[in-house]
Amino acid sequence: MANKRRLVLVLGDQLTAEGAALRAADKTRDVVMMAEVRAETDYVGHHKQKIALVFAAMRAFAEGLRADGWTVAYTRFGETGNSGSITGEILRRAEEHRAASAVTIAPGEWRLRQALEDCPIPVVQLPDDRFLCSEAEFAEWAKGRKSLRMEYFYREMRRKTGLLMAGDDPEGGQWNYDAENRKPAQADLFRVNAPRFAPDGTTREVLDLVAREFADNFGGLEGFNWAVDRNGAQKALAHFIAHNLADFGTYQDAMLEDDPLLYHSLLSPYLNLGLLGPLEVCQAAARAYAAGKVPLNSAEGFIRQIIGWREYVRGIYFHEGPDYTARNHLDQHRKLPWAYWGGKTEMNCLRHAVAQTRDLAYAHHIQRLMITGNFALLAGVDPAQVQEWYLAVYIDAFEWVEAPNTAGMSQFADGGVIASKPYVSSGAYIDRMSDYCGSCAYSVKKKMGEGACPFNLLYWHFLDRNRDKFAGNPRMAVIYRSWDKRKPEDRKMILGQAETMLNKIAQDAF
Ligand SMILES: Cc1cc2nc3c(=O)[nH]c(=O)nc-3n(C[C@H](O)[C@H](O)[C@H](O)COP(=O)(O)OP(=O)(O)OC[C@H]3O[C@@H](n4cnc5c(N)ncnc54)[C@H](O)[C@@H]3O)c2cc1C
Ligand code: SF4
């Protein structure tokens, strides 16, 4: 019956064969629709590799559905008739296939949810049950709590999943082994490289398309080394568990100039696109621990990132509402330095973090938090511009996960919903956790004066200019006390030199 036919909209980050919309559909009657459209490629200037990964993975997924017996209406980028937006494509396909409504998984972004609500034909948005904690469950957990700290949420998720539990207690007696996880790393010639994913014909076609159509977007395509289907993503998972998980915990905060990946998993794009599920990834880590192949601090640290942080930030994004991304608690309005897009800077750490982001569309958590994030926060950059940058440049960036990490965890723009204090540091932290400072034009040891590390100057400027917001925070009292103990003339000099540095940053001359 033609009038009962529904479209099943599968978005580029919903590439899960058992996703709620496909489960709700009838293979013999309904039509799956997928579309590569301008509105999605252009709402921020995505990294070339990100567009390439999403398109290549969408095309591979569509082929898999066809092989499985689905009718798939797939709109390629630039093909004749492509209306350029998701809702435009829904209307076009509805007419073509005489469908009266559509069903989809609710998008991970307020912008698209609203667009689907406004669509002239009804689009049912089903809860995204690929996450372990539903939006309703998160709201229940958050109800009546004074503060929404990740650690308590995480414990609930451990209990719920049974991961690393010994009965009612956490494996090993502690919930969190982060105290063992803050070691700097040494260059290691024997570290196992990431697996290679040679592009297949579809991927090569997409890489050509992106090189042609998005030539001015940030980033290079040469380093593209991502799996584009579930099979490849499972290989990446197996490789990580076998080679890198054991040392993941110990070195997860470390940074090395010549080793941008260290022991990180690089699984975020596969998780966020739906090629891997959070539970299967965590169960693989828990099995490796149970088999005695990896230590508890690594298995726990890794699992916490996924069932803790990943689920928690998504909960926060939807709990806080559509205005979350517009918040600017610290009233910061400076422009994002050109160095973030590859412009010149003498700061070795920032230069390296941006260069690897350009080449790989990837930087690990501490580079994002303590180099690019820390610097933007100290330099007073408008959080909306910082968010736009993070949303654009990383292979795994989708708003539900990018925004809370950037606006909340990194920029304190939400006023402390996520972080109990701002993630700021002077150069000493970067020096301890990396080898960047050795070859920097600035001196990390110099707290002030010619050539002093910009982090050292701006750190105190940040604390001083935000005193009214942080002085009452018990976790920051010691820092303010140590600032107040400094000689008044030193404080004045540091603040003056920080002002000069801020002016240089504004002129992109630092
Ligand atoms: C400012 C800022 C912006 C970020 N933007 C994104 C983003 O757009 N997309 C994204 O997926 N992650 C983001 N993160 C979180 C984290 O940096 C990445 O998930 C991680 O670097 C991905 O690399 P990996 O897969 O090698 O992670 P690993 O270090 O191997 O960690 C394992 C997994 O844990 C999950 N994870 C770890 N930390 C977080 C976190 N804070 N929030 C959510 N999931 C986490 C990821 O799924 C990751 O794959 C951001 C962090 C910061 C500080
Ligand atoms: S000295 Fe400062 S700017 Fe240079 S690498 Fe170290 S932390 Fe970065």
Coordinates of C-alpha atoms in Angstrom, one line a residue, residues 154-369:
Y154 CA 30.2 6.9 35.8
R155 CA 29.7 4.7 38.9
E156 CA 26.1 4.4 37.9
M157 CA 27.1 3.3 34.4
R158 CA 29.5 0.7 35.9
R159 CA 26.7 -0.7 38.0
K160 CA 24.3 -0.7 35.0
T161 CA 26.7 -2.4 32.6
G162 CA 28.4 -4.6 35.1
L163 CA 31.8 -3.7 33.5
L164 CA 34.7 -4.3 35.8
M165 CA 32.5 -5.1 38.7
A166 CA 33.1 -7.7 41.4
G167 CA 29.6 -8.1 42.6
D168 CA 28.5 -4.7 44.0
D169 CA 32.0 -3.5 44.2
P170 CA 34.4 -2.1 41.6
E171 CA 37.1 -4.5 40.4
G172 CA 40.2 -4.0 42.5
G173 CA 38.4 -2.0 45.2
Q174 CA 38.6 1.4 43.5
W175 CA 36.3 3.1 40.9
N176 CA 39.1 5.2 39.4
Y177 CA 42.8 4.5 38.9
D178 CA 43.8 7.9 37.4
A179 CA 46.5 8.4 40.0
E180 CA 48.5 5.8 38.1
N181 CA 47.8 7.4 34.8
R182 CA 49.8 10.6 34.5
K183 CA 53.2 9.6 33.3
P184 CA 55.1 11.3 30.6
A185 CA 56.2 9.1 27.7
Q186 CA 59.6 8.5 26.2
A187 CA 60.3 8.2 22.4
D188 CA 60.0 4.5 21.7
L189 CA 61.1 3.0 18.4
F190 CA 59.2 -0.2 19.1
R191 CA 55.8 1.2 19.7
V192 CA 53.3 -0.5 17.3
N193 CA 52.0 1.8 14.6
A194 CA 48.3 2.3 13.9
P195 CA 46.9 -0.3 11.4
R196 CA 46.9 0.8 7.7
F197 CA 43.7 1.2 5.8
A198 CA 44.4 1.4 2.1
P199 CA 41.5 3.3 0.4
D200 CA 39.3 1.0 -1.7
G201 CA 37.7 2.2 -5.0
T202 CA 34.8 4.0 -3.3
T203 CA 37.1 5.8 -0.9
R204 CA 39.4 6.9 -3.7
E205 CA 36.4 8.3 -5.6
V206 CA 35.3 10.2 -2.5
L207 CA 38.9 11.5 -1.8
D208 CA 39.0 12.8 -5.4
L209 CA 35.6 14.5 -4.9
V210 CA 36.6 16.1 -1.7
A211 CA 40.0 17.3 -3.1
R212 CA 38.0 18.9 -6.0
E213 CA 35.0 20.3 -4.2
F214 CA 36.5 21.3 -0.9
A215 CA 39.9 22.4 -1.9
D216 CA 39.9 25.4 0.4
N217 CA 38.8 23.6 3.5
F218 CA 41.3 23.1 6.3
G219 CA 43.5 20.0 6.3
G220 CA 45.3 17.6 4.0
L221 CA 44.0 14.3 2.6
E222 CA 47.4 12.7 2.2
G223 CA 47.3 11.3 5.7
F224 CA 43.8 9.7 5.3
N225 CA 44.1 6.4 7.1
W226 CA 40.6 5.6 8.4
A227 CA 38.5 2.5 8.1
V228 CA 35.2 3.3 6.3
D229 CA 33.1 0.3 7.3
R230 CA 32.3 -1.9 10.3
N231 CA 34.7 -4.6 9.2
G232 CA 37.6 -2.1 9.2
A233 CA 36.5 -0.5 12.5
Q234 CA 36.5 -3.9 14.1
K235 CA 40.0 -4.4 12.9
A236 CA 41.0 -1.1 14.4
L237 CA 39.5 -2.2 17.7
A238 CA 41.2 -5.5 17.7
H239 CA 44.5 -3.8 16.9
F240 CA 44.1 -1.4 19.8
I241 CA 43.2 -4.1 22.3
A242 CA 46.1 -6.3 21.3
H243 CA 48.8 -3.6 21.0
N244 CA 48.0 -0.3 22.8
L245 CA 45.5 -0.8 25.5
A246 CA 48.0 -2.2 28.0
D247 CA 49.9 1.2 28.1
F248 CA 46.9 3.4 27.4
G249 CA 46.3 4.3 31.0
T250 CA 49.8 5.0 32.1
Y251 CA 50.6 7.4 29.2
Q252 CA 47.1 8.8 28.3
D253 CA 48.1 12.3 29.3
A254 CA 51.6 12.2 27.6
M255 CA 52.5 14.2 24.5
L256 CA 55.4 13.6 22.1
E257 CA 56.4 15.8 19.1
D258 CA 57.2 12.8 16.8
D259 CA 54.4 10.5 18.0
P260 CA 51.0 12.1 17.7
L261 CA 49.0 9.0 18.5
L262 CA 50.9 7.3 21.4
Y263 CA 48.7 4.6 22.9
H264 CA 45.4 6.2 22.0
S265 CA 42.7 4.1 20.3
L266 CA 41.6 6.4 17.4
L267 CA 38.2 4.7 17.8
S268 CA 36.2 7.9 18.3
P269 CA 35.2 8.4 14.7
Y270 CA 33.9 4.8 14.5
L271 CA 32.0 5.1 17.7
N272 CA 30.5 8.4 16.7
L273 CA 29.5 7.3 13.2
G274 CA 27.9 4.1 14.6
L275 CA 30.4 1.6 13.1
L276 CA 31.2 0.4 16.6
G277 CA 29.0 0.3 19.7
P278 CA 30.2 1.5 23.1
L279 CA 29.4 -1.7 24.8
E280 CA 31.2 -4.0 22.4
V281 CA 34.3 -1.7 22.7
C282 CA 34.3 -1.7 26.5
Q283 CA 33.6 -5.5 26.7
A284 CA 36.6 -6.1 24.5
A285 CA 38.7 -4.1 27.0
A286 CA 37.2 -5.8 30.0
R287 CA 37.9 -9.3 28.4
A288 CA 41.5 -8.3 27.8
Y289 CA 41.8 -7.4 31.5
A290 CA 40.1 -10.6 32.6
A291 CA 42.5 -12.6 30.5
G292 CA 45.4 -10.9 32.3
K293 CA 46.6 -9.2 29.1
V294 CA 46.2 -5.6 30.3
P295 CA 46.5 -4.0 33.7
L296 CA 43.5 -2.6 35.6
N297 CA 44.5 1.0 35.4
S298 CA 44.4 0.9 31.6
A299 CA 41.2 -1.1 31.2
E300 CA 39.4 1.1 33.8
G301 CA 40.8 4.3 32.3
F302 CA 39.7 3.4 28.8
I303 CA 36.3 2.1 29.8
R304 CA 35.7 5.3 31.9
Q305 CA 36.3 7.5 28.8
I306 CA 33.5 5.7 27.0
I307 CA 30.8 4.7 29.5
G308 CA 31.8 7.7 31.7
W309 CA 32.8 10.7 29.7
R310 CA 31.2 9.9 26.4
E311 CA 27.8 9.1 27.8
Y312 CA 28.0 11.9 30.3
V313 CA 28.8 14.7 27.8
R314 CA 25.9 13.6 25.6
G315 CA 23.6 13.6 28.6
I316 CA 24.8 17.2 29.4
Y317 CA 24.3 18.4 25.8
F318 CA 20.7 17.4 25.7
H319 CA 19.9 18.1 29.3
E320 CA 21.2 21.7 29.1
G321 CA 19.2 22.6 26.0
P322 CA 19.8 24.3 22.7
D323 CA 21.3 27.5 24.2
Y324 CA 24.2 25.6 25.7
T325 CA 26.6 26.4 22.8
A326 CA 25.9 30.1 23.1
R327 CA 27.0 30.4 26.7
N328 CA 30.0 32.7 27.6
H329 CA 30.3 32.7 31.4
L330 CA 33.7 34.3 31.4
D331 CA 32.7 37.0 28.9
Q332 CA 35.6 36.3 26.6
H333 CA 35.5 38.0 23.2
R334 CA 38.9 37.9 21.5
K335 CA 39.2 36.4 18.1
L336 CA 40.7 32.9 17.5
P337 CA 44.3 33.4 16.5
W338 CA 45.2 32.6 12.9
A339 CA 47.7 30.0 14.2
Y340 CA 44.8 27.7 14.8
W341 CA 44.3 27.5 11.0
G342 CA 48.0 27.0 10.4
G343 CA 49.2 30.6 10.6
K344 CA 52.7 31.3 12.0
T345 CA 53.5 31.0 15.7
E346 CA 56.7 30.5 17.6
M347 CA 54.9 28.4 20.2
N348 CA 56.2 24.9 19.5
C349 CA 53.4 23.0 21.3
L350 CA 50.6 25.0 19.6
R351 CA 52.3 24.6 16.2
H352 CA 52.6 20.9 16.6
A353 CA 49.1 20.4 17.9
V354 CA 47.7 22.3 14.9
A355 CA 50.0 20.7 12.4
Q356 CA 49.0 17.2 13.4
T357 CA 45.4 18.3 13.4
R358 CA 45.8 19.6 9.8
D359 CA 47.6 16.3 8.7
L360 CA 45.5 13.7 10.6
A361 CA 42.2 15.5 11.6
Y362 CA 43.2 14.1 15.0
A363 CA 44.8 15.2 18.2
H364 CA 44.4 13.3 21.4
H365 CA 42.5 14.5 24.5
I366 CA 45.4 16.3 26.3
Q367 CA 46.5 18.1 23.2
R368 CA 42.9 19.3 22.7
L369 CA 42.4 20.2 26.4

